[in-house]
Coordinates of C-alpha atoms in Angstrom, one line a residue:
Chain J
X1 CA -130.9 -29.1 124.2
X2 CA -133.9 -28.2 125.8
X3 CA -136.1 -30.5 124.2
X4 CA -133.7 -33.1 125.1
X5 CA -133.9 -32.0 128.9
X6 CA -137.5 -31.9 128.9
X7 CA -138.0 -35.3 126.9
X8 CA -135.9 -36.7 129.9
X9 CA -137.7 -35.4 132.2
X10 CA -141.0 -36.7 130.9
X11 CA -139.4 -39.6 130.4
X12 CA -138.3 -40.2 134.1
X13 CA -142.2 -39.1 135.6
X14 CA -143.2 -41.7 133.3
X15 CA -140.8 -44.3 134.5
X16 CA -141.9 -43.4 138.0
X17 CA -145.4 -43.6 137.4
X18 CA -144.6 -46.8 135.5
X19 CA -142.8 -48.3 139.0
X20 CA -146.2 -47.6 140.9
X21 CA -148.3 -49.4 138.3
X22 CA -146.2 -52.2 138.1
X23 CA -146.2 -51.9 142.1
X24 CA -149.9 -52.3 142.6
X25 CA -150.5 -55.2 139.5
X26 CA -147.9 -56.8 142.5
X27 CA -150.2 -55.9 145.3
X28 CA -153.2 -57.7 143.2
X29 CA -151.1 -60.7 141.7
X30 CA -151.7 -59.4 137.9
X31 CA -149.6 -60.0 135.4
X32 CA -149.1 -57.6 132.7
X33 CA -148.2 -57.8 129.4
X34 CA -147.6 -54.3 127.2
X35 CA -149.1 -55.9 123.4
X36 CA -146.5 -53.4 120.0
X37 CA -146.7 -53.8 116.7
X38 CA -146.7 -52.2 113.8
X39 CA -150.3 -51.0 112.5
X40 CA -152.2 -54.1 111.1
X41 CA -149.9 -57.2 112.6
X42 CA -152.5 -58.9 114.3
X43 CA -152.3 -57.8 118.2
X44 CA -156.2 -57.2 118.2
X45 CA -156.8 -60.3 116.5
X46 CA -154.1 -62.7 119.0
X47 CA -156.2 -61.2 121.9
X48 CA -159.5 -62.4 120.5
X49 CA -158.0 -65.5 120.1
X50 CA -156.4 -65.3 123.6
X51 CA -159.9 -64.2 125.0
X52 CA -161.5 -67.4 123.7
X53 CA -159.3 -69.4 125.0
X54 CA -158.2 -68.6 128.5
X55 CA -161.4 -66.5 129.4
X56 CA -162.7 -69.5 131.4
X57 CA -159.5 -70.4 133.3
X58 CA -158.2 -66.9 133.7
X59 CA -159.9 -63.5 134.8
X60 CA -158.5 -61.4 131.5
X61 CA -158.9 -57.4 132.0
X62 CA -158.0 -55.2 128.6
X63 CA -156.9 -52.2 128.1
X64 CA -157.2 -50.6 124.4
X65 CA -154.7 -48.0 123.1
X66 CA -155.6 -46.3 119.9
X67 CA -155.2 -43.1 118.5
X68 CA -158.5 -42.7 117.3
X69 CA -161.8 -45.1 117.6
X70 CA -163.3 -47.1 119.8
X71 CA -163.7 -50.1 117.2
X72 CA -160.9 -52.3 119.0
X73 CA -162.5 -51.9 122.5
X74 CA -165.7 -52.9 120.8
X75 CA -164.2 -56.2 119.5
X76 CA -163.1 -57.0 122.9
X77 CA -165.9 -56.0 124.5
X78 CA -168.1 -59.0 122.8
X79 CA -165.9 -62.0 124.8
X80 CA -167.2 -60.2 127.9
X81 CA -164.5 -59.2 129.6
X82 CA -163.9 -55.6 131.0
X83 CA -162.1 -53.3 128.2
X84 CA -161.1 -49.8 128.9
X85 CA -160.2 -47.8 125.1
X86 CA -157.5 -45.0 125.4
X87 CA -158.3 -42.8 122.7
X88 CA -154.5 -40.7 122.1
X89 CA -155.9 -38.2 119.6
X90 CA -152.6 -38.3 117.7
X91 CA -150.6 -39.2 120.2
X92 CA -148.3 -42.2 119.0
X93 CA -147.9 -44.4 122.2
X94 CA -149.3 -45.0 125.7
X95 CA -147.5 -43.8 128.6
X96 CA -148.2 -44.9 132.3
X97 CA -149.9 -42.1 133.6
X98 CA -152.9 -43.2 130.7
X99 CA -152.7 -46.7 132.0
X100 CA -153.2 -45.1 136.0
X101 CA -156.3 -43.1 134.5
X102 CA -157.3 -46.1 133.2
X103 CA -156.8 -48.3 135.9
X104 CA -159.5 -46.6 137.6
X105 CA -162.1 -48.1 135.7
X106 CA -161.0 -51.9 136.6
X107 CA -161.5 -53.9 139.3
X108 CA -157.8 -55.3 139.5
X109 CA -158.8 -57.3 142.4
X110 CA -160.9 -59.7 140.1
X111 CA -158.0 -59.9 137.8
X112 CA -155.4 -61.9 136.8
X113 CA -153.9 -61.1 133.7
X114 CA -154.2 -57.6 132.6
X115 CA -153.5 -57.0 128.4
X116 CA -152.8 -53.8 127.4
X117 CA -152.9 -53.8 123.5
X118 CA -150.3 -50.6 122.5
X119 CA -150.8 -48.2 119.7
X120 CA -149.9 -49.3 116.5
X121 CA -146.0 -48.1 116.0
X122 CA -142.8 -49.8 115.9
X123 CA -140.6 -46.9 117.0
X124 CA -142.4 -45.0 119.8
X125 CA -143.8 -47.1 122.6
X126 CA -140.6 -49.1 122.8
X127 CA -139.4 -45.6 124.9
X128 CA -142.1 -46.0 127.6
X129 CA -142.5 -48.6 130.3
X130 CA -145.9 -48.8 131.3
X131 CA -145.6 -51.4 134.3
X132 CA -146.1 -54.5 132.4
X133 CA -144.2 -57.8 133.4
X134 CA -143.6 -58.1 129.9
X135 CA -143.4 -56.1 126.6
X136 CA -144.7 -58.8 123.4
X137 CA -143.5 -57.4 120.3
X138 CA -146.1 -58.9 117.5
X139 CA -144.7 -59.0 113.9
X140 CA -146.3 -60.3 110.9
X141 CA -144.7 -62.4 108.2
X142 CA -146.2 -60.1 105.9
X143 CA -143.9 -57.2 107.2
X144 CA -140.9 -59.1 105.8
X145 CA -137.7 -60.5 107.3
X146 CA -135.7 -57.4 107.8
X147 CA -137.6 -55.5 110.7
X148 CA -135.9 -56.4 114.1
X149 CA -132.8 -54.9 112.5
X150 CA -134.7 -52.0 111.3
X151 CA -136.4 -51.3 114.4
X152 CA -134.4 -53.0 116.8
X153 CA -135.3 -50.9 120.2
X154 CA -138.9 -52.7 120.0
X155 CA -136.9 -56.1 119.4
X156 CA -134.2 -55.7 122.0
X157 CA -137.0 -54.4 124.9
X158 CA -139.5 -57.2 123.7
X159 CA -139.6 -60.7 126.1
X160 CA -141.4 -62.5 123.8
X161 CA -141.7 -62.3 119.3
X162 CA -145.3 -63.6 118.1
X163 CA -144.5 -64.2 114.9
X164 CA -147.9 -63.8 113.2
X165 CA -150.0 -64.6 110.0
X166 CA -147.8 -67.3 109.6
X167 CA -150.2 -68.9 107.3
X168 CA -149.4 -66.3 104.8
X169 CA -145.8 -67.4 104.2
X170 CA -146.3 -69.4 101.3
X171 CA -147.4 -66.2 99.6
X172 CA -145.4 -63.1 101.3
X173 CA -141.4 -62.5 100.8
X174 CA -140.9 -63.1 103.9
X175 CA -138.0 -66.0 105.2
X176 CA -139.2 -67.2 108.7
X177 CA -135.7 -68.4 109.0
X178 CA -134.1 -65.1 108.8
X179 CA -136.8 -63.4 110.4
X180 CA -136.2 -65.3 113.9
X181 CA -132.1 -64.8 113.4
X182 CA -132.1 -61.3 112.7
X183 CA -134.5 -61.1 115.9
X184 CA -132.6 -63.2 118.3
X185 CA -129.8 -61.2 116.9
X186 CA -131.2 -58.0 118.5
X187 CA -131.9 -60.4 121.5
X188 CA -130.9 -63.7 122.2
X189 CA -133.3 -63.8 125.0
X190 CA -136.5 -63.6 123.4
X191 CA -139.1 -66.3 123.8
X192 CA -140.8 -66.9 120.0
X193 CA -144.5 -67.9 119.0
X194 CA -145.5 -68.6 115.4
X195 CA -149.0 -68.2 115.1
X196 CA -151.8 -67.6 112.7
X197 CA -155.3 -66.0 113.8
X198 CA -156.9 -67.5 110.9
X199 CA -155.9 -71.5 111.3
X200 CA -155.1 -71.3 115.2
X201 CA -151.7 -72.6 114.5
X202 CA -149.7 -71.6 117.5
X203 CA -152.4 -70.1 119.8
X204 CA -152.5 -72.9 122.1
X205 CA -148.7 -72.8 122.9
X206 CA -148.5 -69.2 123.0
X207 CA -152.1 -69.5 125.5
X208 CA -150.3 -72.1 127.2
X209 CA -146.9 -69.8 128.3
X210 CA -149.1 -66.8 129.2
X211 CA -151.4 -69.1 131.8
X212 CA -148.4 -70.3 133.1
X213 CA -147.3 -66.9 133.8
X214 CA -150.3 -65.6 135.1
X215 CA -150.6 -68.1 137.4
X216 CA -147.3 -68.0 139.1
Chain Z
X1 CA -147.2 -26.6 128.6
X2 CA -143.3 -26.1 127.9
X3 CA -143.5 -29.3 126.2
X4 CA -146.2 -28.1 124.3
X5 CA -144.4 -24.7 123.3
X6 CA -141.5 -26.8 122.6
X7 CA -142.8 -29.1 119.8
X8 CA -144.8 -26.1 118.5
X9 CA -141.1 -24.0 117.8
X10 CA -140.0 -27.6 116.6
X11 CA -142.8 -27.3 113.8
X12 CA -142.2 -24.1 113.2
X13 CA -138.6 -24.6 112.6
X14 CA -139.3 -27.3 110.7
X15 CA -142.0 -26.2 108.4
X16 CA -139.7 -23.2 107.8
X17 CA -137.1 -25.4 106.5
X18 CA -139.6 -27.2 104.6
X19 CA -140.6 -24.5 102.7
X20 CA -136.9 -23.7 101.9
X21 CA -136.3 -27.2 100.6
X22 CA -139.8 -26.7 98.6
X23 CA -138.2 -23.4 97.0
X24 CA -134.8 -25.2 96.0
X25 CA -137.3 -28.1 93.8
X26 CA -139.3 -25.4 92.4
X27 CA -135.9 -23.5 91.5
X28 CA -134.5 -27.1 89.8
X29 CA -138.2 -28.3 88.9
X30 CA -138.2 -31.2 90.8
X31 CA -140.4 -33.2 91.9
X32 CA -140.2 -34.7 95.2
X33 CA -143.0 -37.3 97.2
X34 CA -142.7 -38.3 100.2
X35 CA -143.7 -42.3 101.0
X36 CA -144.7 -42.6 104.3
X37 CA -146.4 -46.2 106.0
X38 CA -146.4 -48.7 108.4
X39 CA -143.1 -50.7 108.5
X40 CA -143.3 -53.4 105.8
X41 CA -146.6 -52.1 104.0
X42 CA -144.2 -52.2 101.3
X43 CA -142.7 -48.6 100.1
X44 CA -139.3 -49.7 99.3
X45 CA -140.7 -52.5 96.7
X46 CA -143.0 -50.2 95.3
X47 CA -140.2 -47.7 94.7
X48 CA -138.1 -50.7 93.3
X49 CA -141.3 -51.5 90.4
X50 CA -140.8 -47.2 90.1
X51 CA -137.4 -47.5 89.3
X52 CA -137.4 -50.4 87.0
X53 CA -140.3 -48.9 84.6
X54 CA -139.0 -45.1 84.8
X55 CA -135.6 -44.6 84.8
X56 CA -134.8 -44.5 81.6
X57 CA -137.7 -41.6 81.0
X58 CA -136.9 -39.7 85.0
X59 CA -134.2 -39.0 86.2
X60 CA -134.6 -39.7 89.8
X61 CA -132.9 -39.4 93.2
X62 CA -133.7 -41.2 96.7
X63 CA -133.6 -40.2 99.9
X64 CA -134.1 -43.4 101.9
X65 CA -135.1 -42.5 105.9
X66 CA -134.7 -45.6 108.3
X67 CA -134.3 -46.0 112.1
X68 CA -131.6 -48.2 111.8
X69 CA -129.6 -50.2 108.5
X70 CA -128.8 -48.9 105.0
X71 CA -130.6 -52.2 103.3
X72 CA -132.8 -49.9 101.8
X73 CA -130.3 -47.4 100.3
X74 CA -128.8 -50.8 98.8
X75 CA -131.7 -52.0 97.2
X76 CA -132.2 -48.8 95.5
X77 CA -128.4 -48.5 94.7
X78 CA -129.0 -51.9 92.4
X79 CA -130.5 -49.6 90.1
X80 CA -128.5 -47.0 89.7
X81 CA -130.1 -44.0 91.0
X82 CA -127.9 -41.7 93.0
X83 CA -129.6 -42.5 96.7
X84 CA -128.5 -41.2 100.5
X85 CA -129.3 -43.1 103.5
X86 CA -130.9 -41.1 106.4
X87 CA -130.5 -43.1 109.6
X88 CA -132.4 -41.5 112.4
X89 CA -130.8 -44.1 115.4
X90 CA -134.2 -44.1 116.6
X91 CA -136.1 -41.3 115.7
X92 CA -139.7 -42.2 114.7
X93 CA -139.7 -39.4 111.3
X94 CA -137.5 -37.6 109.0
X95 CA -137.9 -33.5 109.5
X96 CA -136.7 -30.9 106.7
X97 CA -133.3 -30.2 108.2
X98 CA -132.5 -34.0 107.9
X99 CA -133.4 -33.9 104.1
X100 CA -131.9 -30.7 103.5
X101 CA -128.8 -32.3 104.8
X102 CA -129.2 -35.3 102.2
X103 CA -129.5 -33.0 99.6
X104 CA -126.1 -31.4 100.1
X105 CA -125.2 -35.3 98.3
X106 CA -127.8 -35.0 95.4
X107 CA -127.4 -32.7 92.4
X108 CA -131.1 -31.6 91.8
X109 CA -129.8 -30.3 88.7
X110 CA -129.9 -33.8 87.2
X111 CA -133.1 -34.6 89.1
X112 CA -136.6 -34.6 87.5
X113 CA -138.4 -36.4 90.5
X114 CA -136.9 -37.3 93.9
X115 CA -138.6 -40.1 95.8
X116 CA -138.4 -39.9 99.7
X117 CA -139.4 -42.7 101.5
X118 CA -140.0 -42.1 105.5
X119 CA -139.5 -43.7 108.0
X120 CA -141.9 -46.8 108.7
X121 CA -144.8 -45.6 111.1
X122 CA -148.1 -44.5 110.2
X123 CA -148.2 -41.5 113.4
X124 CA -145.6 -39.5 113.9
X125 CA -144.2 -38.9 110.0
X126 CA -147.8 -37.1 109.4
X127 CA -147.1 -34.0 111.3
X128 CA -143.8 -33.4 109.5
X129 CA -143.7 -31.5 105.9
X130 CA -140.5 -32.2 104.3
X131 CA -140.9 -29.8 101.2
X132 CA -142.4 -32.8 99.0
X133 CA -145.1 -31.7 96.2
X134 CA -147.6 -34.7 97.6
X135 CA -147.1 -37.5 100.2
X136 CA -148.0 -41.0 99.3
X137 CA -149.2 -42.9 101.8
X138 CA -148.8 -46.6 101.3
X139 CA -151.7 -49.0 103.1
X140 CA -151.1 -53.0 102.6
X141 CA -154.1 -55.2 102.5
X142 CA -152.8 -57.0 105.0
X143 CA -153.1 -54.5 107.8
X144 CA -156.8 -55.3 107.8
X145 CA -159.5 -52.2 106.0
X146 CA -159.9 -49.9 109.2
X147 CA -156.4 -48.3 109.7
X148 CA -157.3 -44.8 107.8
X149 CA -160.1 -44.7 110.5
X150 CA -157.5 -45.3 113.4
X151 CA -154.7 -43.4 112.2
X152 CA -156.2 -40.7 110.3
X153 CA -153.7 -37.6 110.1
X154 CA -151.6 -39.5 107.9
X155 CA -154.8 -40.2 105.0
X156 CA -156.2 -36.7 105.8
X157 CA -152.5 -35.1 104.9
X158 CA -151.9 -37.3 101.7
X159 CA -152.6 -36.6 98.1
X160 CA -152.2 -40.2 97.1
X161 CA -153.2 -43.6 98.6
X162 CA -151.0 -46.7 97.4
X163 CA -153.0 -49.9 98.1
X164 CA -150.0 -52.6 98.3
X165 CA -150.4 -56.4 98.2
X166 CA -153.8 -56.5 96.6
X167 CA -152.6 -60.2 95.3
X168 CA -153.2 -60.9 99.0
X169 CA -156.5 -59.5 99.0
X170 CA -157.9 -64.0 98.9
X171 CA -156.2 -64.3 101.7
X172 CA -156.2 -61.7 104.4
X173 CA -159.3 -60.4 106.4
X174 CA -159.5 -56.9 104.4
X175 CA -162.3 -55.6 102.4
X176 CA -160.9 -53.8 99.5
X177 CA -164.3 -52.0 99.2
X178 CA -164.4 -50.6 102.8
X179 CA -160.5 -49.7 102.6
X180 CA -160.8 -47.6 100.1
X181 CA -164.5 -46.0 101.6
X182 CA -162.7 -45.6 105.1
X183 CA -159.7 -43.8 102.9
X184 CA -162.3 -41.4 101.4
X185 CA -164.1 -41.0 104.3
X186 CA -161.3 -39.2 105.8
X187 CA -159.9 -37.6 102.8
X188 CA -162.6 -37.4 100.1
X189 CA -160.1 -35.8 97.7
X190 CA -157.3 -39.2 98.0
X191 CA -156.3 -40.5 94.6
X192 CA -155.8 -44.2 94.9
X193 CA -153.9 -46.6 93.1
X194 CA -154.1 -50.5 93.4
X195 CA -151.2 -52.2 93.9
X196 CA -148.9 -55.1 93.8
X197 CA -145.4 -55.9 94.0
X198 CA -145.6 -59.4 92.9
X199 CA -147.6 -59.6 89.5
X200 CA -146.9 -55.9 89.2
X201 CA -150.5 -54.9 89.0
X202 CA -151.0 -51.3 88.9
X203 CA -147.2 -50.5 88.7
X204 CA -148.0 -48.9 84.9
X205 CA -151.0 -47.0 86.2
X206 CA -149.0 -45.6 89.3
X207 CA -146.1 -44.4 87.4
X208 CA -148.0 -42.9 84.8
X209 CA -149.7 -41.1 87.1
X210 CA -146.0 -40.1 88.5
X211 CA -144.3 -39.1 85.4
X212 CA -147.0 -36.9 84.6
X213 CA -146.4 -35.2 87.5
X214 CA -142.9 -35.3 87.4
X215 CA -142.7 -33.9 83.7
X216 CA -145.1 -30.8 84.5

């Protein structure tokens, strides 16, 4: 019972923290988007995309969660945009108090969209507000068709599905079909993308709703 | 710190548990692995090539862990191996009192290896020993070669290393060379298989490998 107290309670500071981050990215006119997935689905890889294409129109902040290694920081780092890398040290999610601490190190007055990129787990972060606008679940084709019913939390908190490496399907079991029902299943709310990193397919749309937003 | 304390008496409890469950195998010789990986990297399929080629020399039990569903206690029903579904309701791992509880439905007197497959996250099964003689991690080629860099504990507490989907290997931005370095890098004492679902590469070396073990 303790443990259950105590993970409330932790729960609750973070939820307050989260309200005063998502209070000041109002202050500044930043929108904020909370980037889960699964290890491997392509979040890094959609940002770089992102980063190409909006880096011009839009003033793009990132910050990196990992729980070890700097190397996704680094890849942001090249489009020249400022990138902060939380490092967890086996800790399996962010949580808002990382994002204050690293808040410090932006300027969110030159800022308009602010990209936090998650840890790599489909169970955990789904639990912790961070102050985004928006949480974008990313899932990859390769994962298979099953996973917003086996992880539906992440699903049913998500706005918005990318639905990535769609270039793969020809070669993955994977129905895009069913993978879009069982997820507007979990939540008939969510706004989908299809996209693949490697052709482009779908980046421009999915570029398209997030200037949109930022812009507001 | 009472958070910390906490966990720490969670551990303890549960490695204490563990190495109850751990006694009751060695008392039936059993075998038991534990399959741990990202969601989708592909354990259940492997187990389902497992079951196909050695059920007729093993007999073998599952213990199927999932956040949420029983589709993977069904798929392994189809072959009829006595299976129990763990469902969590979002926990992010199985612990040793939730497998010691499945095991109150096996008989591990007709067991020569029982297969227990995790939960799908790469972070937070990793600090949780379950009583299994190895864990298996399973890594997909899809998931790009520098996860065992960013999530380390769960290659650095693994005996085996599954690479899955290695028919995608033409089509996915993974080098199968740097994988498997990264992999050793971390845990220079890995033994790793090469894997794939689809033309069932590797399945025979894999299993041999396994029922070796299993007939010890």
């Amino acid at each position: 019972m303790s443990v259950i107290t105590i993970e409330r309670k932790v729960l609750e500071k973070n939820d307050e923290i989260a309200r005063e981050n998502r209070a000041l990215f109002a202050d500044h006119g930043v929108f904020a988007i909370n980037m889960v997935s699964s290890p491997g689905a392509g979040k890094t890889s959609i940002l770089e995309r992102t980063l190409e294409r909006l880096r011009e129109t839009l003033r793009i902040a990132v910050i990196e969660g990992d729980v070890q290694t700097d190397l996704d920081a680094r890849r942001v780092a090249k489009y020249n945009v400022p990138a902060v890398q939380i490092i967890t040290r086996g800790g399996c999610h962010l949580e808002a108090n990382l994002v204050r601490d690293a808040l410090a190190n932006l300027d969110l007055k030159e800022c308009d969209l602010l990209v936090i990129e998650n840890v790599g787990n489909l169970v955990c972060p789904s639990n912790y507000d961070l102050g985004e606008a928006v949480k974008v679940v990313v899932a990859s084709t390769t994962e298979g068709d099953d996973k917003p019913l086996k992880y539906p939390a992440m699903f049913r908190n998500a706005s918005v599905l990318i639905v990535n490496k769609i270039d793969l399907l020809p070669y993955v079991n994977c129905n895009i079909g069913d993978l879009k029902a069982n997820a507007l299943k979990i939540n008939p709310s969510l706004t989908i993308f299809e996209t693949s990193c490697t052709n482009a397919q779908g980046i421009k749309e999915w570029c398209g709703w997030l200037e949109k937003r930022a812009k507001k």
